[in-house]
Amino acid sequence: MPFGLHFDVVAPGRVPLMWCLIAFILTFFVTRTIVRYIRSNAGNTGPRKWWQPRNISGRGGLHIHHVVIGIVLVMISGVTMVTLAVDGGVGEFTAAAIVFGIGAALVLDEFALILHLEDVYWAEDGRASVDAVFAAVAVAGLLVLGFNPLSFFDVGIWREDDSIVARTTVVVMAVLTLALAVVVLLKGKVWTGLIGMFITPLLFVGAIRLSRPHAPWARWHYQDKPKKMHRALERERYLRRPVVQAKLWLQHIIAGEPSFPADAEVDAELDREIHAAPAPQRGTDAALQVATDTAG
């Protein structure tokens, strides 16, 4: 039992994942604390003590982002886990998973830097890093709790009944569930689609409910239904306000600005996020159809 953890709490096969998640969360918060300290003391020209955090610089003053360290740790841990795949024990896998969690946290903390290819750590675009961390924690948490993505492949009927009818039924269920997930994503409900891959009933709820107004589904199906588009816009603004407030507040804390967002900031975020999808380019679609007919 690694680290004295009793298997009644977490299934044996999920112990490495649990410690990976713990290492990920702790590393993320420690990293954010350090960078906030460095930022708050950026104007201090006095001599630094050995224990005070500081930026890592290479030859010629080159600033080395911690994403570089994260990539190295992820690669080392990944190769280690592949090597242990055959004969490795739970203890060895757990140690490698902890290193992977540390490296992944360092990488995702600067996800916005990778996405934009520029240093936007403290800018508004830097919030993409926080969103990426939230998504990673949510997925890892669901896995630790025992949920599996596309869990219909693990139903007992697949293992116990190898008849064509039984396995065809499982495959059809899988295809239908994936189709529901696509519909949910086309409706702009990314979190519902992500968690719904683990908890299938959420996909039914997301597929039935109204689309978000800016999503492709609204562009294709609500342009000639102004009442439905208006309902989507009103519902989005009403339901999204507390979510936006909570997200901005949490991002302020993580980013080093511990303050509750003002109404003006929430309204600005809502205005940026909530808008009607542009109408389909009918001229372009018609030209493509003519070209297709001509080619045929």
PDB file of C-alpha atoms in Angstrom, residues 4-289:
ATOM      1  CA  GLY A   4       0.045   4.199   3.709  1.00  0.00           C
ATOM      2  CA  LEU A   5      -3.154   4.739   1.699  1.00  0.00           C
ATOM      3  CA  HIS A   6      -5.820   2.132   2.338  1.00  0.00           C
ATOM      4  CA  PHE A   7      -7.354   0.626  -0.774  1.00  0.00           C
ATOM      5  CA  ASP A   8     -10.865   1.026   0.664  1.00  0.00           C
ATOM      6  CA  VAL A   9     -10.598   4.730  -0.160  1.00  0.00           C
ATOM      7  CA  VAL A  10      -9.409   4.395  -3.762  1.00  0.00           C
ATOM      8  CA  ALA A  11      -9.372   1.317  -5.975  1.00  0.00           C
ATOM      9  CA  PRO A  12      -5.852  -0.144  -6.297  1.00  0.00           C
ATOM     10  CA  GLY A  13      -5.670   0.614  -9.999  1.00  0.00           C
ATOM     11  CA  ARG A  14      -6.442   4.280  -9.387  1.00  0.00           C
ATOM     12  CA  VAL A  15      -3.890   4.966  -6.631  1.00  0.00           C
ATOM     13  CA  PRO A  16      -1.239   6.344  -9.058  1.00  0.00           C
ATOM     14  CA  LEU A  17      -3.858   8.578 -10.688  1.00  0.00           C
ATOM     15  CA  MET A  18      -4.972   9.907  -7.302  1.00  0.00           C
ATOM     16  CA  TRP A  19      -1.419  10.832  -6.300  1.00  0.00           C
ATOM     17  CA  CYS A  20      -0.892  12.330  -9.754  1.00  0.00           C
ATOM     18  CA  LEU A  21      -3.931  14.571  -9.170  1.00  0.00           C
ATOM     19  CA  ILE A  22      -2.731  15.554  -5.691  1.00  0.00           C
ATOM     20  CA  ALA A  23       0.737  16.405  -7.041  1.00  0.00           C
ATOM     21  CA  PHE A  24      -0.863  18.369  -9.900  1.00  0.00           C
ATOM     22  CA  ILE A  25      -3.058  20.495  -7.603  1.00  0.00           C
ATOM     23  CA  LEU A  26      -0.308  21.161  -5.052  1.00  0.00           C
ATOM     24  CA  THR A  27       2.234  22.060  -7.749  1.00  0.00           C
ATOM     25  CA  PHE A  28      -0.206  24.423  -9.449  1.00  0.00           C
ATOM     26  CA  PHE A  29      -0.956  26.345  -6.254  1.00  0.00           C
ATOM     27  CA  VAL A  30       2.702  26.410  -5.165  1.00  0.00           C
ATOM     28  CA  THR A  31       3.706  27.662  -8.623  1.00  0.00           C
ATOM     29  CA  ARG A  32       1.057  30.373  -8.579  1.00  0.00           C
ATOM     30  CA  THR A  33       2.161  31.440  -5.114  1.00  0.00           C
ATOM     31  CA  ILE A  34       5.791  31.687  -6.218  1.00  0.00           C
ATOM     32  CA  VAL A  35       5.090  33.663  -9.391  1.00  0.00           C
ATOM     33  CA  ARG A  36       2.821  36.013  -7.453  1.00  0.00           C
ATOM     34  CA  TYR A  37       5.629  36.596  -4.951  1.00  0.00           C
ATOM     35  CA  ILE A  38       8.119  37.245  -7.759  1.00  0.00           C
ATOM     36  CA  ARG A  39       5.723  39.653  -9.423  1.00  0.00           C
ATOM     37  CA  SER A  40       5.008  41.573  -6.228  1.00  0.00           C
ATOM     38  CA  ASN A  41       8.756  41.983  -5.591  1.00  0.00           C
ATOM     39  CA  ALA A  42       9.723  42.795  -9.165  1.00  0.00           C
ATOM     40  CA  GLY A  43      10.583  46.389  -8.260  1.00  0.00           C
ATOM     41  CA  ASN A  44      12.749  45.436  -5.306  1.00  0.00           C
ATOM     42  CA  THR A  45      16.358  46.064  -6.307  1.00  0.00           C
ATOM     43  CA  GLY A  46      17.853  44.977  -2.999  1.00  0.00           C
ATOM     44  CA  PRO A  47      19.932  41.824  -2.679  1.00  0.00           C
ATOM     45  CA  ARG A  48      17.888  38.625  -2.597  1.00  0.00           C
ATOM     46  CA  LYS A  49      18.358  36.002   0.063  1.00  0.00           C
ATOM     47  CA  TRP A  50      19.025  32.450  -1.016  1.00  0.00           C
ATOM     48  CA  TRP A  51      15.547  31.241  -0.070  1.00  0.00           C
ATOM     49  CA  GLN A  52      13.618  33.969  -1.896  1.00  0.00           C
ATOM     50  CA  PRO A  53      12.022  32.797  -5.186  1.00  0.00           C
ATOM     51  CA  ARG A  54      13.275  34.424  -8.353  1.00  0.00           C
ATOM     52  CA  ASN A  55      12.995  33.986 -12.107  1.00  0.00           C
ATOM     53  CA  ILE A  56      15.185  31.352 -13.719  1.00  0.00           C
ATOM     54  CA  SER A  57      17.553  32.910 -16.241  1.00  0.00           C
ATOM     55  CA  GLY A  58      20.002  31.384 -18.636  1.00  0.00           C
ATOM     56  CA  ARG A  59      23.067  32.720 -20.367  1.00  0.00           C
ATOM     57  CA  GLY A  60      22.627  36.283 -21.574  1.00  0.00           C
ATOM     58  CA  GLY A  61      19.654  36.910 -19.292  1.00  0.00           C
ATOM     59  CA  LEU A  62      17.376  34.491 -21.172  1.00  0.00           C
ATOM     60  CA  HIS A  63      14.223  33.949 -19.105  1.00  0.00           C
ATOM     61  CA  ILE A  64      13.428  30.248 -18.774  1.00  0.00           C
ATOM     62  CA  HIS A  65       9.702  29.703 -18.292  1.00  0.00           C
ATOM     63  CA  HIS A  66       8.653  26.925 -15.939  1.00  0.00           C
ATOM     64  CA  VAL A  67       6.807  25.274 -18.817  1.00  0.00           C
ATOM     65  CA  VAL A  68      10.258  24.124 -20.004  1.00  0.00           C
ATOM     66  CA  ILE A  69      10.843  22.289 -16.728  1.00  0.00           C
ATOM     67  CA  GLY A  70       7.318  20.854 -16.964  1.00  0.00           C
ATOM     68  CA  ILE A  71       7.909  19.458 -20.442  1.00  0.00           C
ATOM     69  CA  VAL A  72      11.128  17.765 -19.296  1.00  0.00           C
ATOM     70  CA  LEU A  73       9.380  16.190 -16.285  1.00  0.00           C
ATOM     71  CA  VAL A  74       6.426  15.022 -18.408  1.00  0.00           C
ATOM     72  CA  MET A  75       8.773  13.398 -20.904  1.00  0.00           C
ATOM     73  CA  ILE A  76      10.844  11.684 -18.208  1.00  0.00           C
ATOM     74  CA  SER A  77       7.779  10.399 -16.363  1.00  0.00           C
ATOM     75  CA  GLY A  78       6.114   9.334 -19.601  1.00  0.00           C
ATOM     76  CA  VAL A  79       9.093   7.265 -20.690  1.00  0.00           C
ATOM     77  CA  THR A  80       9.311   5.800 -17.179  1.00  0.00           C
ATOM     78  CA  MET A  81       5.653   4.743 -17.181  1.00  0.00           C
ATOM     79  CA  VAL A  82       5.993   3.184 -20.631  1.00  0.00           C
ATOM     80  CA  THR A  83       9.033   1.261 -19.385  1.00  0.00           C
ATOM     81  CA  LEU A  84       7.120   0.089 -16.296  1.00  0.00           C
ATOM     82  CA  ALA A  85       4.056  -0.912 -18.303  1.00  0.00           C
ATOM     83  CA  VAL A  86       5.003  -4.599 -18.332  1.00  0.00           C
ATOM     84  CA  ASP A  87       6.654  -5.350 -14.990  1.00  0.00           C
ATOM     85  CA  GLY A  88       6.164  -2.193 -12.975  1.00  0.00           C
ATOM     86  CA  GLY A  89       4.468  -2.272  -9.583  1.00  0.00           C
ATOM     87  CA  VAL A  90       1.961   0.149  -8.080  1.00  0.00           C
ATOM     88  CA  GLY A  91       4.673   1.894  -6.067  1.00  0.00           C
ATOM     89  CA  GLU A  92       6.847   2.585  -9.093  1.00  0.00           C
ATOM     90  CA  PHE A  93       3.883   3.722 -11.146  1.00  0.00           C
ATOM     91  CA  THR A  94       2.785   6.018  -8.319  1.00  0.00           C
ATOM     92  CA  ALA A  95       6.218   7.660  -8.150  1.00  0.00           C
ATOM     93  CA  ALA A  96       6.213   8.200 -11.919  1.00  0.00           C
ATOM     94  CA  ALA A  97       2.635   9.513 -11.769  1.00  0.00           C
ATOM     95  CA  ILE A  98       3.616  12.072  -9.130  1.00  0.00           C
ATOM     96  CA  VAL A  99       6.422  13.352 -11.369  1.00  0.00           C
ATOM     97  CA  PHE A 100       3.967  13.471 -14.268  1.00  0.00           C
ATOM     98  CA  GLY A 101       1.464  15.459 -12.179  1.00  0.00           C
ATOM     99  CA  ILE A 102       4.154  17.982 -11.228  1.00  0.00           C
ATOM    100  CA  GLY A 103       5.262  18.375 -14.846  1.00  0.00           C
ATOM    101  CA  ALA A 104       1.696  18.616 -16.172  1.00  0.00           C
ATOM    102  CA  ALA A 105       0.885  21.379 -13.673  1.00  0.00           C
ATOM    103  CA  LEU A 106       3.932  23.376 -14.767  1.00  0.00           C
ATOM    104  CA  VAL A 107       2.942  22.960 -18.424  1.00  0.00           C
ATOM    105  CA  LEU A 108      -0.751  23.821 -18.029  1.00  0.00           C
ATOM    106  CA  ASP A 109       0.039  26.784 -15.787  1.00  0.00           C
ATOM    107  CA  GLU A 110       1.556  28.359 -18.894  1.00  0.00           C
ATOM    108  CA  PHE A 111      -0.950  26.899 -21.348  1.00  0.00           C
ATOM    109  CA  ALA A 112      -1.811  30.423 -22.531  1.00  0.00           C
ATOM    110  CA  LEU A 113       1.854  31.011 -23.401  1.00  0.00           C
ATOM    111  CA  ILE A 114       1.829  27.888 -25.575  1.00  0.00           C
ATOM    112  CA  LEU A 115      -1.534  28.783 -27.111  1.00  0.00           C
ATOM    113  CA  HIS A 116      -0.689  32.391 -28.009  1.00  0.00           C
ATOM    114  CA  LEU A 117       3.083  31.930 -28.468  1.00  0.00           C
ATOM    115  CA  GLU A 118       3.669  35.040 -26.352  1.00  0.00           C
ATOM    116  CA  ASP A 119       3.899  35.841 -22.667  1.00  0.00           C
ATOM    117  CA  VAL A 120       0.306  36.648 -21.660  1.00  0.00           C
ATOM    118  CA  TYR A 121       0.594  35.180 -18.162  1.00  0.00           C
ATOM    119  CA  TRP A 122      -0.866  38.202 -16.375  1.00  0.00           C
ATOM    120  CA  ALA A 123      -3.054  39.422 -19.262  1.00  0.00           C
ATOM    121  CA  GLU A 124      -6.702  38.513 -19.843  1.00  0.00           C
ATOM    122  CA  ASP A 125      -5.667  35.837 -22.342  1.00  0.00           C
ATOM    123  CA  GLY A 126      -3.680  34.240 -19.537  1.00  0.00           C
ATOM    124  CA  ARG A 127      -6.948  33.028 -18.043  1.00  0.00           C
ATOM    125  CA  ALA A 128      -6.832  30.232 -20.616  1.00  0.00           C
ATOM    126  CA  SER A 129      -4.226  28.584 -18.386  1.00  0.00           C
ATOM    127  CA  VAL A 130      -6.638  28.586 -15.443  1.00  0.00           C
ATOM    128  CA  ASP A 131      -9.418  27.140 -17.608  1.00  0.00           C
ATOM    129  CA  ALA A 132      -7.079  24.384 -18.816  1.00  0.00           C
ATOM    130  CA  VAL A 133      -6.183  23.514 -15.220  1.00  0.00           C
ATOM    131  CA  PHE A 134      -9.865  23.404 -14.225  1.00  0.00           C
ATOM    132  CA  ALA A 135     -10.593  20.988 -17.074  1.00  0.00           C
ATOM    133  CA  ALA A 136      -7.632  18.759 -16.193  1.00  0.00           C
ATOM    134  CA  VAL A 137      -8.632  18.618 -12.517  1.00  0.00           C
ATOM    135  CA  ALA A 138     -12.252  17.822 -13.422  1.00  0.00           C
ATOM    136  CA  VAL A 139     -11.309  14.935 -15.729  1.00  0.00           C
ATOM    137  CA  ALA A 140      -8.727  13.499 -13.330  1.00  0.00           C
ATOM    138  CA  GLY A 141     -11.155  13.823 -10.416  1.00  0.00           C
ATOM    139  CA  LEU A 142     -13.852  11.897 -12.273  1.00  0.00           C
ATOM    140  CA  LEU A 143     -11.359   9.167 -13.135  1.00  0.00           C
ATOM    141  CA  VAL A 144     -10.252   8.883  -9.499  1.00  0.00           C
ATOM    142  CA  LEU A 145     -13.877   8.619  -8.392  1.00  0.00           C
ATOM    143  CA  GLY A 146     -14.303   5.596 -10.646  1.00  0.00           C
ATOM    144  CA  PHE A 147     -15.965   7.135 -13.688  1.00  0.00           C
ATOM    145  CA  ASN A 148     -14.727   6.032 -17.084  1.00  0.00           C
ATOM    146  CA  PRO A 149     -15.075   7.832 -20.406  1.00  0.00           C
ATOM    147  CA  LEU A 150     -17.253   5.930 -22.842  1.00  0.00           C
ATOM    148  CA  SER A 151     -17.938   3.434 -20.056  1.00  0.00           C
ATOM    149  CA  PHE A 152     -20.501   1.599 -22.197  1.00  0.00           C
ATOM    150  CA  PHE A 153     -17.557  -0.360 -23.638  1.00  0.00           C
ATOM    151  CA  ASP A 154     -17.038  -1.875 -20.205  1.00  0.00           C
ATOM    152  CA  VAL A 155     -20.553  -3.256 -19.724  1.00  0.00           C
ATOM    153  CA  GLY A 156     -20.813  -6.858 -18.612  1.00  0.00           C
ATOM    154  CA  ILE A 157     -22.713  -7.897 -21.731  1.00  0.00           C
ATOM    155  CA  TRP A 158     -19.613  -7.240 -23.860  1.00  0.00           C
ATOM    156  CA  ARG A 159     -17.518  -9.609 -21.771  1.00  0.00           C
ATOM    157  CA  GLU A 160     -20.132 -12.245 -21.021  1.00  0.00           C
ATOM    158  CA  ASP A 161     -21.938 -12.474 -24.355  1.00  0.00           C
ATOM    159  CA  ASP A 162     -19.863 -12.599 -27.531  1.00  0.00           C
ATOM    160  CA  SER A 163     -22.843 -12.984 -29.841  1.00  0.00           C
ATOM    161  CA  ILE A 164     -23.194 -10.660 -32.822  1.00  0.00           C
ATOM    162  CA  VAL A 165     -26.496  -9.250 -31.529  1.00  0.00           C
ATOM    163  CA  ALA A 166     -25.099  -8.388 -28.098  1.00  0.00           C
ATOM    164  CA  ARG A 167     -21.950  -6.752 -29.387  1.00  0.00           C
ATOM    165  CA  THR A 168     -23.836  -4.924 -32.133  1.00  0.00           C
ATOM    166  CA  THR A 169     -26.091  -3.503 -29.447  1.00  0.00           C
ATOM    167  CA  VAL A 170     -23.098  -2.211 -27.482  1.00  0.00           C
ATOM    168  CA  VAL A 171     -21.550  -0.648 -30.599  1.00  0.00           C
ATOM    169  CA  VAL A 172     -24.847   1.036 -31.530  1.00  0.00           C
ATOM    170  CA  MET A 173     -25.108   2.424 -28.008  1.00  0.00           C
ATOM    171  CA  ALA A 174     -21.573   3.754 -28.283  1.00  0.00           C
ATOM    172  CA  VAL A 175     -22.241   5.432 -31.634  1.00  0.00           C
ATOM    173  CA  LEU A 176     -25.459   7.029 -30.356  1.00  0.00           C
ATOM    174  CA  THR A 177     -23.713   8.324 -27.252  1.00  0.00           C
ATOM    175  CA  LEU A 178     -20.895   9.801 -29.317  1.00  0.00           C
ATOM    176  CA  ALA A 179     -23.491  11.415 -31.595  1.00  0.00           C
ATOM    177  CA  LEU A 180     -25.131  12.974 -28.526  1.00  0.00           C
ATOM    178  CA  ALA A 181     -21.738  14.285 -27.420  1.00  0.00           C
ATOM    179  CA  VAL A 182     -21.218  15.891 -30.841  1.00  0.00           C
ATOM    180  CA  VAL A 183     -24.637  17.576 -30.632  1.00  0.00           C
ATOM    181  CA  VAL A 184     -23.855  18.896 -27.159  1.00  0.00           C
ATOM    182  CA  LEU A 185     -20.521  20.320 -28.333  1.00  0.00           C
ATOM    183  CA  LEU A 186     -22.156  21.873 -31.400  1.00  0.00           C
ATOM    184  CA  LYS A 187     -24.565  23.569 -28.992  1.00  0.00           C
ATOM    185  CA  GLY A 188     -21.577  25.189 -27.321  1.00  0.00           C
ATOM    186  CA  LYS A 189     -21.802  23.260 -24.040  1.00  0.00           C
ATOM    187  CA  VAL A 190     -18.192  22.216 -23.641  1.00  0.00           C
ATOM    188  CA  TRP A 191     -18.307  21.365 -19.934  1.00  0.00           C
ATOM    189  CA  THR A 192     -21.558  19.419 -20.307  1.00  0.00           C
ATOM    190  CA  GLY A 193     -20.005  17.453 -23.173  1.00  0.00           C
ATOM    191  CA  LEU A 194     -16.766  16.864 -21.277  1.00  0.00           C
ATOM    192  CA  ILE A 195     -18.387  15.610 -18.077  1.00  0.00           C
ATOM    193  CA  GLY A 196     -21.141  13.892 -20.066  1.00  0.00           C
ATOM    194  CA  MET A 197     -18.532  11.577 -21.563  1.00  0.00           C
ATOM    195  CA  PHE A 198     -18.241  10.179 -18.040  1.00  0.00           C
ATOM    196  CA  ILE A 199     -21.865  10.648 -16.906  1.00  0.00           C
ATOM    197  CA  THR A 200     -23.975   9.818 -19.961  1.00  0.00           C
ATOM    198  CA  PRO A 201     -27.348  11.255 -18.748  1.00  0.00           C
ATOM    199  CA  LEU A 202     -25.804  14.735 -18.913  1.00  0.00           C
ATOM    200  CA  LEU A 203     -25.456  14.281 -22.669  1.00  0.00           C
ATOM    201  CA  PHE A 204     -29.195  13.733 -23.000  1.00  0.00           C
ATOM    202  CA  VAL A 205     -29.879  16.874 -20.970  1.00  0.00           C
ATOM    203  CA  GLY A 206     -27.400  18.936 -23.002  1.00  0.00           C
ATOM    204  CA  ALA A 207     -28.717  17.644 -26.328  1.00  0.00           C
ATOM    205  CA  ILE A 208     -32.341  18.422 -25.464  1.00  0.00           C
ATOM    206  CA  ARG A 209     -31.850  21.870 -23.943  1.00  0.00           C
ATOM    207  CA  LEU A 210     -31.554  25.112 -25.875  1.00  0.00           C
ATOM    208  CA  SER A 211     -28.290  25.810 -27.663  1.00  0.00           C
ATOM    209  CA  ARG A 212     -25.967  28.570 -26.525  1.00  0.00           C
ATOM    210  CA  PRO A 213     -26.604  31.531 -28.849  1.00  0.00           C
ATOM    211  CA  HIS A 214     -23.079  31.816 -30.254  1.00  0.00           C
ATOM    212  CA  ALA A 215     -22.700  28.111 -31.059  1.00  0.00           C
ATOM    213  CA  PRO A 216     -22.752  26.501 -34.530  1.00  0.00           C
ATOM    214  CA  TRP A 217     -26.104  24.839 -33.716  1.00  0.00           C
ATOM    215  CA  ALA A 218     -27.699  28.260 -33.181  1.00  0.00           C
ATOM    216  CA  ARG A 219     -26.171  29.524 -36.430  1.00  0.00           C
ATOM    217  CA  TRP A 220     -27.667  26.637 -38.365  1.00  0.00           C
ATOM    218  CA  HIS A 221     -31.062  26.317 -36.694  1.00  0.00           C
ATOM    219  CA  TYR A 222     -32.007  29.591 -34.957  1.00  0.00           C
ATOM    220  CA  GLN A 223     -31.405  32.160 -37.689  1.00  0.00           C
ATOM    221  CA  ASP A 224     -34.969  31.839 -38.986  1.00  0.00           C
ATOM    222  CA  LYS A 225     -36.377  31.457 -35.457  1.00  0.00           C
ATOM    223  CA  PRO A 226     -35.887  34.868 -33.779  1.00  0.00           C
ATOM    224  CA  LYS A 227     -37.949  33.948 -30.716  1.00  0.00           C
ATOM    225  CA  LYS A 228     -35.790  30.913 -30.023  1.00  0.00           C
ATOM    226  CA  MET A 229     -32.607  32.938 -30.541  1.00  0.00           C
ATOM    227  CA  HIS A 230     -33.944  35.617 -28.164  1.00  0.00           C
ATOM    228  CA  ARG A 231     -34.739  32.956 -25.564  1.00  0.00           C
ATOM    229  CA  ALA A 232     -31.241  31.566 -25.943  1.00  0.00           C
ATOM    230  CA  LEU A 233     -29.691  35.014 -25.455  1.00  0.00           C
ATOM    231  CA  GLU A 234     -31.840  35.833 -22.420  1.00  0.00           C
ATOM    232  CA  ARG A 235     -31.321  32.440 -20.806  1.00  0.00           C
ATOM    233  CA  GLU A 236     -27.582  32.619 -21.407  1.00  0.00           C
ATOM    234  CA  ARG A 237     -27.271  36.030 -19.787  1.00  0.00           C
ATOM    235  CA  TYR A 238     -29.454  35.059 -16.832  1.00  0.00           C
ATOM    236  CA  LEU A 239     -27.817  31.697 -16.165  1.00  0.00           C
ATOM    237  CA  ARG A 240     -24.261  32.695 -16.993  1.00  0.00           C
ATOM    238  CA  ARG A 241     -24.051  35.714 -14.673  1.00  0.00           C
ATOM    239  CA  PRO A 242     -23.400  33.794 -11.419  1.00  0.00           C
ATOM    240  CA  VAL A 243     -21.060  31.435 -13.276  1.00  0.00           C
ATOM    241  CA  VAL A 244     -19.076  34.353 -14.713  1.00  0.00           C
ATOM    242  CA  GLN A 245     -18.934  36.013 -11.297  1.00  0.00           C
ATOM    243  CA  ALA A 246     -17.622  32.848  -9.657  1.00  0.00           C
ATOM    244  CA  LYS A 247     -15.117  32.232 -12.462  1.00  0.00           C
ATOM    245  CA  LEU A 248     -13.744  35.778 -12.377  1.00  0.00           C
ATOM    246  CA  TRP A 249     -13.526  35.734  -8.595  1.00  0.00           C
ATOM    247  CA  LEU A 250     -11.622  32.443  -8.610  1.00  0.00           C
ATOM    248  CA  GLN A 251      -9.358  33.596 -11.410  1.00  0.00           C
ATOM    249  CA  HIS A 252      -8.622  36.811  -9.496  1.00  0.00           C
ATOM    250  CA  ILE A 253      -7.547  34.807  -6.479  1.00  0.00           C
ATOM    251  CA  ILE A 254      -5.397  32.391  -8.471  1.00  0.00           C
ATOM    252  CA  ALA A 255      -3.875  35.175 -10.574  1.00  0.00           C
ATOM    253  CA  GLY A 256      -2.987  37.214  -7.497  1.00  0.00           C
ATOM    254  CA  GLU A 257      -5.797  39.791  -7.509  1.00  0.00           C
ATOM    255  CA  PRO A 258      -7.959  38.705  -4.542  1.00  0.00           C
ATOM    256  CA  SER A 259     -11.042  40.830  -5.137  1.00  0.00           C
ATOM    257  CA  PHE A 260     -14.654  40.123  -6.001  1.00  0.00           C
ATOM    258  CA  PRO A 261     -15.379  41.199  -9.604  1.00  0.00           C
ATOM    259  CA  ALA A 262     -17.344  44.424  -9.997  1.00  0.00           C
ATOM    260  CA  ASP A 263     -20.653  44.406 -11.864  1.00  0.00           C
ATOM    261  CA  ALA A 264     -19.039  46.324 -14.726  1.00  0.00           C
ATOM    262  CA  GLU A 265     -16.415  43.621 -15.154  1.00  0.00           C
ATOM    263  CA  VAL A 266     -19.047  40.883 -15.083  1.00  0.00           C
ATOM    264  CA  ASP A 267     -21.165  42.776 -17.648  1.00  0.00           C
ATOM    265  CA  ALA A 268     -18.131  43.236 -19.892  1.00  0.00           C
ATOM    266  CA  GLU A 269     -17.372  39.512 -19.714  1.00  0.00           C
ATOM    267  CA  LEU A 270     -21.015  38.678 -20.458  1.00  0.00           C
ATOM    268  CA  ASP A 271     -21.022  41.056 -23.447  1.00  0.00           C
ATOM    269  CA  ARG A 272     -17.877  39.370 -24.733  1.00  0.00           C
ATOM    270  CA  GLU A 273     -19.143  35.813 -24.245  1.00  0.00           C
ATOM    271  CA  ILE A 274     -22.843  36.161 -25.073  1.00  0.00           C
ATOM    272  CA  HIS A 275     -23.752  37.045 -28.622  1.00  0.00           C
ATOM    273  CA  ALA A 276     -25.851  35.661 -31.411  1.00  0.00           C
ATOM    274  CA  ALA A 277     -24.078  33.432 -33.880  1.00  0.00           C
ATOM    275  CA  PRO A 278     -23.540  35.033 -37.290  1.00  0.00           C
ATOM    276  CA  ALA A 279     -25.836  33.897 -40.061  1.00  0.00           C
ATOM    277  CA  PRO A 280     -24.525  31.173 -42.384  1.00  0.00           C
ATOM    278  CA  GLN A 281     -22.701  32.436 -45.459  1.00  0.00           C
ATOM    279  CA  ARG A 282     -25.461  31.629 -47.922  1.00  0.00           C
ATOM    280  CA  GLY A 283     -23.558  33.114 -50.844  1.00  0.00           C
ATOM    281  CA  THR A 284     -20.561  30.951 -50.120  1.00  0.00           C
ATOM    282  CA  ASP A 285     -22.763  27.897 -49.626  1.00  0.00           C
ATOM    283  CA  ALA A 286     -24.504  28.534 -52.945  1.00  0.00           C
ATOM    284  CA  ALA A 287     -21.181  28.926 -54.750  1.00  0.00           C
ATOM    285  CA  LEU A 288     -19.966  25.654 -53.260  1.00  0.00           C
ATOM    286  CA  GLN A 289     -23.167  23.943 -54.374  1.00  0.00           C
TER     287      GLN A 289
END
